[in-house]
XYZ file of C-alpha atoms in Angstrom:
666
model
C -58.061 7.671 -69.980
C -54.553 6.259 -69.961
C -54.176 3.307 -67.611
C -51.939 4.023 -64.639
C -48.722 2.030 -64.956
C -49.090 1.313 -68.678
C -45.736 0.930 -70.428
C -45.124 4.001 -72.601
C -41.418 3.910 -73.492
C -38.392 1.663 -73.186
C -34.885 3.086 -73.628
C -32.942 1.733 -76.567
C -29.701 -0.166 -76.038
C -27.618 2.738 -77.351
C -29.377 5.254 -75.082
C -28.730 3.033 -72.045
C -25.100 2.369 -72.923
C -24.420 6.065 -73.461
C -26.108 7.097 -70.194
C -24.209 8.523 -67.264
C -25.602 5.800 -65.008
C -24.044 3.080 -67.169
C -20.709 4.897 -67.229
C -20.725 5.183 -63.447
C -21.456 1.461 -63.071
C -18.492 0.756 -65.363
C -16.313 3.062 -63.245
C -17.371 1.288 -60.046
C -16.371 -2.047 -61.582
C -13.008 -0.682 -62.675
C -12.108 1.499 -59.679
C -14.023 -0.103 -56.779
C -14.200 -3.721 -58.007
C -17.987 -3.708 -57.572
C -20.127 -5.928 -59.766
C -23.468 -4.136 -60.256
C -25.687 -5.086 -63.178
C -28.855 -3.008 -62.727
C -30.116 0.297 -61.426
C -32.057 -1.465 -58.662
C -28.866 -3.065 -57.351
C -27.028 0.229 -57.678
C -29.721 1.958 -55.604
C -29.667 -0.795 -52.990
C -25.891 -0.500 -52.622
C -26.116 3.285 -52.391
C -28.505 3.165 -49.420
C -26.949 0.144 -47.695
C -23.461 1.653 -47.881
C -23.949 5.436 -47.850
C -20.348 6.149 -46.862
C -19.005 4.123 -49.782
C -21.537 5.572 -52.226
C -21.140 9.264 -51.414
C -17.391 8.825 -51.050
C -17.232 7.315 -54.529
C -18.974 10.390 -55.958
C -16.285 12.630 -54.464
C -13.695 10.740 -56.512
C -15.852 10.189 -59.590
C -16.526 13.915 -59.989
C -13.023 14.961 -58.812
C -14.300 17.402 -56.201
C -11.691 20.091 -55.518
C -10.873 20.736 -51.871
C -8.071 22.544 -50.058
C -7.854 19.708 -47.578
C -8.945 16.069 -47.632
C -12.040 15.132 -45.689
C -11.493 13.103 -42.522
C -14.533 10.894 -43.059
C -17.485 10.797 -45.416
C -20.117 10.543 -42.653
C -19.551 10.744 -38.918
C -22.745 8.986 -37.764
C -25.842 7.577 -39.395
C -28.186 9.835 -37.444
C -30.843 12.396 -38.361
C -30.703 15.231 -37.679
C -27.068 15.927 -36.862
C -25.160 13.840 -39.421
C -21.920 15.515 -40.518
C -20.715 15.058 -44.083
C -17.153 15.348 -45.428
C -15.834 17.009 -42.277
C -12.413 18.531 -42.860
C -13.008 19.316 -46.546
C -12.908 22.913 -47.788
C -14.769 23.473 -51.067
C -16.534 26.211 -53.005
C -19.766 25.614 -54.914
C -19.328 28.449 -57.440
C -15.837 27.257 -58.326
C -17.269 23.932 -59.414
C -20.101 25.582 -61.380
C -17.501 27.425 -63.456
C -15.035 24.585 -64.066
C -16.161 24.216 -67.678
C -14.632 27.624 -68.450
C -11.155 26.085 -68.250
C -11.941 23.552 -70.977
C -14.330 25.369 -73.326
C -14.188 29.135 -72.656
C -15.866 30.055 -75.946
C -18.737 27.577 -75.695
C -22.228 28.883 -74.879
C -23.326 28.570 -71.259
C -26.526 30.678 -71.336
C -29.161 31.337 -73.955
C -31.362 33.978 -72.412
C -34.291 36.226 -73.223
C -37.124 38.070 -71.518
C -40.226 39.894 -72.640
C -38.034 43.014 -72.763
C -34.810 41.530 -74.190
C -34.254 39.517 -77.395
C -32.632 36.084 -77.370
C -28.900 36.363 -76.694
C -26.057 34.094 -75.655
C -23.271 34.205 -73.090
C -20.040 32.226 -73.208
C -18.378 30.472 -70.307
C -15.510 32.968 -70.519
C -17.860 35.948 -70.271
C -19.759 34.379 -67.389
C -16.521 33.704 -65.515
C -15.254 37.227 -66.212
C -18.358 38.894 -64.800
C -18.493 36.593 -61.759
C -14.871 37.363 -60.887
C -15.330 41.128 -61.284
C -18.513 41.214 -59.228
C -17.055 38.938 -56.542
C -14.022 41.200 -56.232
C -16.222 44.289 -55.902
C -18.401 42.592 -53.292
C -15.243 41.922 -51.305
C -14.250 45.562 -51.731
C -17.538 46.866 -50.304
C -17.217 44.640 -47.277
C -18.926 41.316 -47.956
C -17.192 38.658 -45.882
C -17.673 34.890 -45.601
C -20.952 34.215 -43.806
C -22.547 37.566 -44.717
C -26.030 37.406 -46.238
C -26.600 38.725 -49.750
C -30.154 38.747 -51.117
C -31.805 39.326 -54.473
C -35.116 40.730 -55.733
C -34.383 40.065 -59.389
C -35.842 38.265 -62.420
C -34.550 35.131 -64.132
C -31.762 36.812 -66.089
C -27.986 36.207 -66.296
C -27.321 39.064 -63.870
C -29.113 37.168 -61.089
C -27.128 33.993 -61.783
C -23.914 36.036 -61.830
C -24.821 37.647 -58.501
C -25.450 34.225 -56.947
C -22.136 32.840 -58.181
C -20.177 35.945 -57.158
C -21.719 35.848 -53.670
C -21.025 32.175 -53.083
C -17.560 32.461 -54.687
C -16.452 34.615 -51.745
C -18.290 32.639 -49.069
C -21.350 34.886 -48.846
C -24.736 33.339 -48.122
C -27.225 33.760 -50.968
C -31.007 34.050 -50.920
C -33.421 35.046 -53.653
C -36.988 36.274 -54.067
C -38.760 36.773 -57.380
C -39.810 40.356 -58.234
C -43.459 39.322 -58.439
C -43.362 38.638 -54.683
C -45.145 41.245 -52.585
C -43.344 43.450 -50.079
C -44.583 41.569 -47.026
C -43.471 38.215 -48.452
C -39.979 39.532 -49.198
C -39.577 41.214 -45.814
C -40.784 38.091 -43.974
C -38.017 36.168 -45.692
C -35.091 38.552 -45.787
C -35.556 40.108 -42.349
C -34.831 36.702 -40.819
C -31.305 36.516 -42.247
C -30.011 40.103 -41.724
C -28.697 40.785 -45.238
C -25.785 43.139 -45.899
C -26.386 43.572 -49.661
C -29.581 43.583 -51.753
C -29.599 43.141 -55.532
C -32.816 44.629 -56.928
C -34.392 45.694 -60.195
C -36.871 48.422 -61.096
C -39.559 45.949 -62.211
C -40.440 43.146 -64.562
C -42.679 42.408 -67.538
C -45.202 39.564 -67.606
C -47.767 38.843 -70.281
C -46.907 42.055 -72.118
C -47.553 44.242 -69.079
C -44.936 46.142 -67.067
C -44.884 45.926 -63.275
C -42.774 48.623 -61.643
C -41.053 47.694 -58.403
C -39.255 50.905 -57.347
C -41.686 51.663 -54.523
C -41.565 48.062 -53.324
C -37.769 48.140 -53.277
C -37.830 51.307 -51.166
C -40.118 49.620 -48.631
C -37.914 46.528 -48.529
C -34.773 48.607 -48.005
C -36.438 50.562 -45.198
C -37.427 47.319 -43.449
C -33.913 45.809 -43.493
C -31.776 47.734 -40.966
C -28.698 45.574 -41.537
C -28.574 46.499 -45.228
C -25.430 48.387 -46.222
C -25.647 48.360 -50.012
C -28.378 48.252 -52.662
C -27.161 47.075 -56.076
C -29.585 48.518 -58.617
C -30.330 46.927 -62.004
C -32.407 49.053 -64.411
C -34.392 46.300 -66.091
C -37.560 47.845 -67.468
C -35.962 51.235 -68.153
C -32.274 51.711 -68.879
C -32.294 55.029 -66.999
C -34.361 53.931 -64.006
C -32.817 54.981 -60.682
C -33.655 55.193 -57.023
C -32.994 58.839 -56.182
C -31.920 59.915 -52.702
C -30.842 56.419 -51.733
C -27.450 56.628 -49.999
C -26.909 52.860 -50.062
C -27.341 52.634 -53.837
C -24.691 51.448 -56.284
C -25.538 50.516 -59.861
C -24.903 47.137 -61.444
C -22.955 48.896 -64.198
C -20.673 50.601 -61.679
C -19.756 47.306 -60.046
C -19.094 45.567 -63.346
C -17.145 48.451 -64.912
C -13.748 47.122 -63.854
C -10.953 45.164 -65.470
C -11.135 41.410 -65.549
C -9.331 39.410 -62.898
C -7.598 36.527 -64.681
C -9.007 33.173 -63.693
C -5.625 31.986 -62.420
C -5.355 34.969 -60.074
C -8.865 34.910 -58.614
C -9.206 33.302 -55.181
C -12.357 31.344 -54.451
C -13.219 31.190 -50.770
C -13.076 27.481 -50.060
C -15.183 26.953 -46.958
C -15.711 24.292 -44.308
C -18.171 21.405 -44.597
C -20.751 23.237 -42.473
C -20.497 26.669 -44.099
C -23.844 27.973 -45.412
C -24.267 28.209 -49.178
C -27.767 29.635 -49.477
C -31.030 30.036 -47.622
C -34.183 28.756 -49.295
C -37.610 29.491 -47.878
C -40.720 27.371 -47.527
C -43.784 28.762 -49.283
C -44.925 30.717 -46.254
C -48.595 30.232 -47.043
C -49.326 29.485 -43.370
C -47.065 31.507 -41.095
C -43.508 32.761 -41.210
C -41.553 30.941 -43.939
C -38.916 28.485 -42.739
C -35.397 29.783 -43.503
C -33.730 26.565 -44.714
C -29.921 26.657 -44.708
C -27.911 24.413 -47.056
C -24.165 23.830 -47.210
C -21.649 24.127 -50.045
C -20.532 20.528 -49.705
C -24.033 19.071 -49.344
C -25.561 20.828 -52.342
C -22.439 20.325 -54.443
C -22.321 16.547 -54.053
C -26.119 16.197 -54.332
C -26.371 18.278 -57.511
C -23.398 16.502 -59.061
C -25.307 13.265 -58.498
C -28.751 14.442 -59.585
C -27.756 16.371 -62.717
C -25.526 13.531 -63.890
C -27.431 10.351 -63.111
C -31.054 11.468 -62.846
C -31.217 14.201 -65.503
C -28.423 12.659 -67.613
C -26.813 16.014 -68.454
C -23.492 16.193 -70.286
C -21.352 18.839 -71.977
C -23.453 19.817 -74.982
C -26.789 19.339 -73.211
C -29.151 22.336 -73.278
C -31.369 22.434 -70.179
C -34.565 24.515 -70.258
C -36.825 24.524 -67.213
C -39.365 27.307 -66.850
C -38.887 28.783 -63.386
C -38.749 32.027 -61.450
C -35.981 33.029 -59.068
C -38.233 32.420 -56.062
C -38.458 28.646 -56.601
C -35.821 26.046 -55.732
C -35.963 24.850 -59.348
C -33.998 27.994 -60.268
C -31.186 26.812 -57.991
C -31.473 23.309 -59.400
C -31.443 24.641 -62.968
C -28.148 26.447 -62.420
C -26.762 23.223 -60.970
C -26.785 21.972 -64.571
C -23.532 23.893 -65.048
C -21.795 21.307 -62.851
C -21.980 18.887 -65.797
C -20.741 21.466 -68.291
C -24.268 21.701 -69.668
C -25.802 24.908 -71.010
C -28.964 26.527 -69.697
C -31.859 28.488 -71.191
C -32.940 31.392 -68.973
C -36.342 32.886 -69.713
C -38.175 35.555 -67.731
C -41.780 36.247 -68.643
C -45.123 34.600 -69.148
C -45.069 30.968 -70.316
C -48.084 31.628 -72.569
C -47.254 35.038 -74.048
C -47.614 35.954 -76.825
C -49.233 32.534 -77.362
C -49.800 29.303 -75.434
C -47.078 27.505 -77.399
C -44.346 30.071 -76.681
C -42.159 27.820 -74.495
C -42.172 25.112 -77.153
C -41.151 27.635 -79.786
C -38.301 28.691 -77.510
C -37.282 25.077 -76.872
C -37.085 24.536 -80.621
C -35.186 27.773 -81.213
C -32.590 27.032 -78.522
C -32.250 23.365 -79.500
C -33.105 22.305 -75.952
C -32.210 18.700 -75.176
C -33.997 18.696 -71.817
C -37.280 20.520 -71.233
C -38.987 20.990 -67.891
C -42.284 22.393 -66.657
C -45.060 21.731 -64.170
C -48.102 19.454 -64.676
C -50.252 22.599 -64.590
C -48.443 23.824 -67.711
C -49.135 20.520 -69.447
C -52.828 20.812 -68.592
C -52.880 24.238 -70.266
C -51.261 22.752 -73.376
C -53.750 19.913 -73.545
C -56.746 22.175 -73.107
C -55.402 24.432 -75.863
C -55.171 21.303 -78.078
C -51.526 22.029 -78.905
C -49.283 19.544 -80.689
C -45.746 20.956 -80.309
C -44.131 17.988 -82.031
C -45.964 18.853 -85.232
C -45.629 22.631 -84.975
C -41.918 22.840 -84.104
C -38.593 21.176 -84.804
C -37.943 19.354 -81.544
C -35.438 16.912 -82.998
C -32.837 17.885 -80.369
C -35.202 17.090 -77.492
C -34.262 13.944 -75.557
C -35.911 14.258 -72.160
C -38.810 15.862 -70.300
C -38.688 16.734 -66.608
C -42.053 17.345 -64.943
C -41.883 18.741 -61.428
C -43.811 20.872 -58.948
C -46.906 18.689 -58.437
C -48.008 15.060 -58.909
C -48.233 14.001 -62.570
C -51.085 11.950 -63.951
C -50.906 9.154 -66.531
C -52.582 11.573 -68.959
C -49.719 14.043 -68.497
C -47.213 11.382 -69.546
C -49.341 10.191 -72.452
C -49.754 13.735 -73.772
C -45.995 14.077 -74.262
C -45.786 10.863 -76.277
C -48.878 11.712 -78.298
C -48.257 15.400 -78.926
C -44.517 15.999 -78.565
C -42.413 12.991 -79.526
C -42.741 9.219 -79.524
C -39.092 8.543 -78.632
C -38.746 10.593 -75.473
C -37.548 10.006 -71.911
C -40.443 11.488 -69.916
C -39.586 11.860 -66.253
C -41.393 13.062 -63.172
C -39.310 13.971 -60.149
C -40.353 14.879 -56.628
C -38.462 16.326 -53.694
C -38.592 19.697 -52.075
C -37.113 23.004 -51.069
C -35.942 21.406 -47.831
C -33.376 19.283 -49.697
C -33.102 21.401 -52.877
C -33.316 18.181 -54.851
C -35.423 15.058 -55.226
C -36.196 11.916 -53.290
C -37.725 10.051 -56.221
C -37.138 10.586 -59.903
C -35.615 9.100 -63.003
C -32.956 6.872 -64.459
C -32.198 6.763 -68.208
C -31.743 2.993 -67.952
C -35.358 2.290 -66.954
C -38.658 2.159 -68.874
C -41.368 4.805 -68.478
C -44.798 3.821 -67.147
C -47.826 6.102 -67.255
C -48.065 8.377 -64.226
C -45.209 6.552 -62.517
C -42.040 8.129 -61.185
C -39.399 5.695 -62.369
C -37.434 5.080 -59.197
C -35.993 6.177 -55.897
C -32.915 8.364 -56.366
C -29.458 7.107 -55.535
C -28.492 7.554 -51.907
C -32.098 8.272 -50.879
C -33.409 5.441 -48.693
C -37.045 6.274 -49.391
C -39.846 4.055 -48.128
C -43.616 4.205 -47.751
C -44.570 3.755 -44.095
C -47.968 3.035 -42.631
C -49.185 4.511 -39.332
C -47.341 1.794 -37.408
C -44.007 2.736 -38.965
C -43.861 -0.353 -41.155
C -42.641 -0.261 -44.757
C -45.378 -1.179 -47.229
C -45.355 -2.048 -50.937
C -48.213 -1.286 -53.319
C -49.923 0.685 -50.554
C -50.106 4.416 -49.961
C -48.057 5.538 -46.983
C -45.959 8.376 -45.618
C -42.818 9.220 -47.601
C -39.913 8.705 -45.238
C -36.153 8.575 -45.678
C -34.388 6.325 -43.193
C -30.731 7.084 -43.976
C -28.954 10.481 -43.810
C -28.082 12.291 -47.037
C -25.758 15.283 -47.627
C -28.341 17.853 -48.804
C -30.321 17.753 -45.572
C -30.544 21.299 -44.201
C -27.714 22.329 -41.929
C -30.349 24.050 -39.809
C -33.126 26.632 -39.970
C -31.908 30.193 -39.490
C -32.680 31.558 -35.997
C -34.124 28.214 -34.893
C -33.213 28.025 -31.227
C -32.002 24.536 -30.399
C -33.210 23.218 -33.747
C -36.750 22.899 -32.389
C -38.603 23.934 -35.563
C -36.350 21.782 -37.750
C -36.996 18.756 -35.569
C -40.747 19.374 -35.423
C -40.925 19.707 -39.222
C -39.401 16.327 -40.104
C -38.618 14.137 -37.073
C -41.570 14.417 -34.703
C -43.450 11.399 -36.044
C -40.577 8.912 -35.997
C -37.375 9.948 -34.194
C -34.336 9.629 -36.423
C -36.428 9.179 -39.589
C -37.146 11.982 -42.053
C -40.919 12.275 -42.659
C -41.277 14.489 -45.681
C -45.013 15.151 -45.556
C -46.011 13.516 -48.851
C -48.115 10.443 -49.518
C -46.265 7.900 -51.656
C -46.853 4.440 -53.069
C -43.892 2.277 -54.115
C -44.726 -0.716 -56.249
C -42.936 -4.045 -56.498
C -40.684 -2.898 -59.344
C -39.638 0.236 -57.427
C -41.831 2.687 -59.311
C -43.242 5.527 -57.239
C -46.465 7.515 -57.107
C -46.856 10.756 -55.173
C -50.394 11.453 -53.944
C -50.083 14.936 -52.531
C -49.303 16.358 -49.121
C -50.088 14.190 -46.132
C -50.715 17.300 -44.022
C -53.786 17.895 -46.205
C -54.996 14.353 -45.559
C -58.426 13.294 -46.755
C -59.825 10.856 -44.237
C -63.011 9.000 -45.085
C -64.118 6.319 -42.633
C -60.535 5.747 -41.527
C -59.177 5.479 -45.088
C -56.538 8.030 -46.116
C -56.909 9.427 -49.625
C -54.370 11.420 -51.628
C -55.746 14.587 -53.206
C -53.993 13.839 -56.506
C -56.329 10.860 -56.994
C -59.351 13.150 -56.721
C -57.972 15.780 -59.090
C -57.081 13.273 -61.753
C -60.603 11.906 -61.845
C -62.537 15.161 -61.438
C -60.549 17.056 -64.038
C -61.352 14.393 -66.602
C -64.969 15.589 -66.431
C -65.280 17.811 -69.541
C -67.130 20.614 -67.768
C -64.484 20.997 -65.014
C -61.456 23.245 -65.523
C -59.824 22.926 -62.086
C -60.576 21.640 -58.593
C -59.551 21.617 -54.945
C -60.591 19.293 -52.139
C -60.067 19.340 -48.375
C -61.241 17.346 -45.379
C -62.317 19.093 -42.167
C -62.507 17.391 -38.779
C -65.809 18.037 -36.979
C -66.902 17.524 -33.367
C -67.675 13.953 -32.387
C -65.010 12.452 -34.641
C -66.913 13.316 -37.822
C -65.448 14.617 -41.093
C -66.685 16.916 -43.827
C -65.063 16.639 -47.262
C -66.118 19.411 -49.687
C -64.946 19.602 -53.294
C -64.547 22.993 -54.971
C -64.615 23.117 -58.765
C -63.828 25.826 -61.257
C -66.074 25.217 -64.256
C -65.338 25.928 -67.877
C -67.116 28.923 -69.436
C -70.901 28.678 -69.710
C -71.117 25.597 -67.489
C -73.483 25.338 -64.524
C -73.169 23.120 -61.451
C -76.571 21.433 -61.614
C -77.813 17.989 -60.698
C -76.621 16.492 -63.976
C -73.032 17.659 -63.529
C -73.035 16.727 -59.839
C -74.095 13.225 -60.806
C -71.402 13.048 -63.462
C -68.688 14.086 -60.976
C -69.859 11.546 -58.390
C -70.048 8.773 -60.976
C -66.547 9.521 -62.257
C -65.104 9.412 -58.722
C -66.886 6.151 -57.910
C -65.743 4.532 -61.134
C -62.137 5.787 -61.257
C -61.453 5.782 -57.509
C -63.978 4.450 -55.009
C -67.208 5.456 -53.257
C -65.059 6.858 -50.441
C -63.643 9.433 -52.859
C -67.046 11.028 -53.481
C -67.193 14.367 -51.600
C -69.880 15.352 -49.141
C -70.697 18.497 -51.120
C -69.524 20.159 -54.334
C -69.281 23.941 -54.719
C -68.527 26.031 -57.803
C -65.859 28.727 -57.384
C -64.424 31.322 -59.747
C -60.787 30.504 -59.003
C -58.697 27.819 -57.303
C -56.034 29.432 -55.087
C -52.395 28.642 -55.903
C -49.062 29.500 -54.322
C -46.512 31.462 -56.328
C -44.825 28.165 -57.183
C -48.019 26.681 -58.615
C -49.219 24.447 -55.765
C -52.890 24.229 -54.834
C -53.477 25.790 -51.430
C -55.211 22.857 -49.761
C -53.871 23.412 -46.255
C -54.695 27.151 -46.041
C -58.219 26.542 -47.371
C -58.752 23.766 -44.850
C -57.552 26.019 -42.014
C -59.889 28.815 -43.088
C -62.826 26.398 -43.116
C -61.775 25.174 -39.677
C -62.061 28.709 -38.328
C -58.528 30.077 -38.509
C -58.219 33.851 -38.999
C -57.541 34.350 -42.734
C -54.364 36.352 -42.119
C -52.912 33.435 -40.141
C -54.093 30.740 -42.525
C -52.708 32.229 -45.738
C -50.252 34.940 -46.726
C -51.721 36.783 -49.709
C -48.248 37.831 -50.844
C -47.313 34.165 -51.230
C -50.202 33.527 -53.621
C -50.317 33.476 -57.393
C -53.913 34.750 -57.358
C -54.602 36.416 -53.967
C -58.249 37.228 -54.753
C -59.026 33.501 -55.020
C -58.856 33.021 -51.255
C -61.568 35.634 -50.602
C -64.333 33.290 -51.752
C -63.295 30.722 -49.137
C -63.146 33.368 -46.410
C -66.723 34.393 -47.225
C -67.794 30.768 -47.478
C -66.387 29.990 -44.037
C -68.172 32.996 -42.533
C -71.529 32.565 -44.254
C -71.992 28.826 -44.763
C -71.956 27.422 -41.275
C -74.390 24.702 -42.321
C -71.514 22.572 -43.587
C -70.188 22.252 -40.038
C -73.419 20.511 -39.049
C -73.402 18.184 -42.037
């Protein structure tokens, strides 16, 4: 095993000097007369002086506004802080600024399991956005109207998002693999006027038609006035007898509107940009509303300083349109960077497909989840040997806690000189709290740093900041990408309960975090799935790292159930590799590994073999729903099957809860 915190990589002097962080520090010295000589001091200044920091970004990135803002921040309060009041900006306008400078340069390289690799220029992207935006205006979309999408990760979906936000519409997206109930639960909350939809998608070489699902969705959305139909699987696919239908081709079959003549709808500081939804695995998904100005300034910061993107960068992050990483991926355009869009299975036709695509597209930045890395390792792949990855500079791992072994695998099997980063945040902020800086070294399993402007701390139960101890991830200073509000949240009650109930005025994110003396960070899983053994809180990521090092174990999930009399029961569920049996020998091996790598408190009360571990559609283990089922919740209230990657996996736990009552008396 790789030792947690072991030094794996140090950036060279040239890499540091050429980084966006270093250029910003130079700009601050020149334009603001600030003497800052390290990232740590830059971070400290950014959280001590949030008005000065975020205001400097407005100037550094030359944000375009119809009117000047009256103040950067009205009050340092959460919730309720107001950012850049008086400004009028448009997010899509800033995404497309590169078109003015390099119209013929490539902005998208895109392919699917049904379409070959193709490219799109900035000029073509801008042309289609302007045409579609004009047609949306013509059919009645006005600022503040909701426009939703049930489309794959293809340029048309990105164009629809930009066209919607260009005219002040409010965007929201669901991936076509989402079930009808999941989509309706989301979209019915926001009363959409227009739906973009496709006839289906292909995954792993198999076609999945969606015409019937689209009909059901349309029928369930009474506010819908128009259905924009994209034949994706079949060029001739239609929805007959649908009076609201208009084809994608019809809307785009118009003359270009010259860039100089097109009018972006520049909107107020509190105008909604898009609505993102929580996973919805336990109840109605939260409809999280973000603003143009908040997401714009946050993504300008994150893509520049924490992903180090520049004109000429090629960003490739495997994502679907139902995950906030799709929104974050398109934010790469703010730096003039190009993006690889891929829709399909990450392991079809072979487990190394994404690496082949990264090599083919000359990706400079590659992103995926830790689960993907585990698949690569188990398949014994060595992409650095098999493919030309000479253009690759950086790795971005997101979606779940990363282990030291994940980091080490990249250096061993991909490239020795590589900036491997892990970043963690959430849908609620459409960005990260902790992540990377190109000026810092990489340590095994360690997230390099807290992100600029994010006053992140680890707090114990008494609300005291701790170092080198696991605590609650909190943010004590407002930041622009906080949600404006939750849609249809009367008085902001649900918003407040989600983040500010524990400590008034302090954002509690719901993750366990440890921050060490050098500022490195470790995420230990969700604190709402707390493992509590004899008063000691344990992060689930610690368990998984140890258990999944046992050769016979393919995957695992652990929960802790409160029992009468103040007792706890902590079962571990393991998916075994083929032909393995959970006997006394393997049970002993699992217990020994947990004692040795973690502590005796980490050893579960019982271990059970299961066929599958349940995951959400975004690849997160469903610890909280499983715990609720074991605690007696009705299955339909504990977990939405439509929000699951593998819905059948939850059935085992439902049966277990009904049939195995002996565990409650343990």
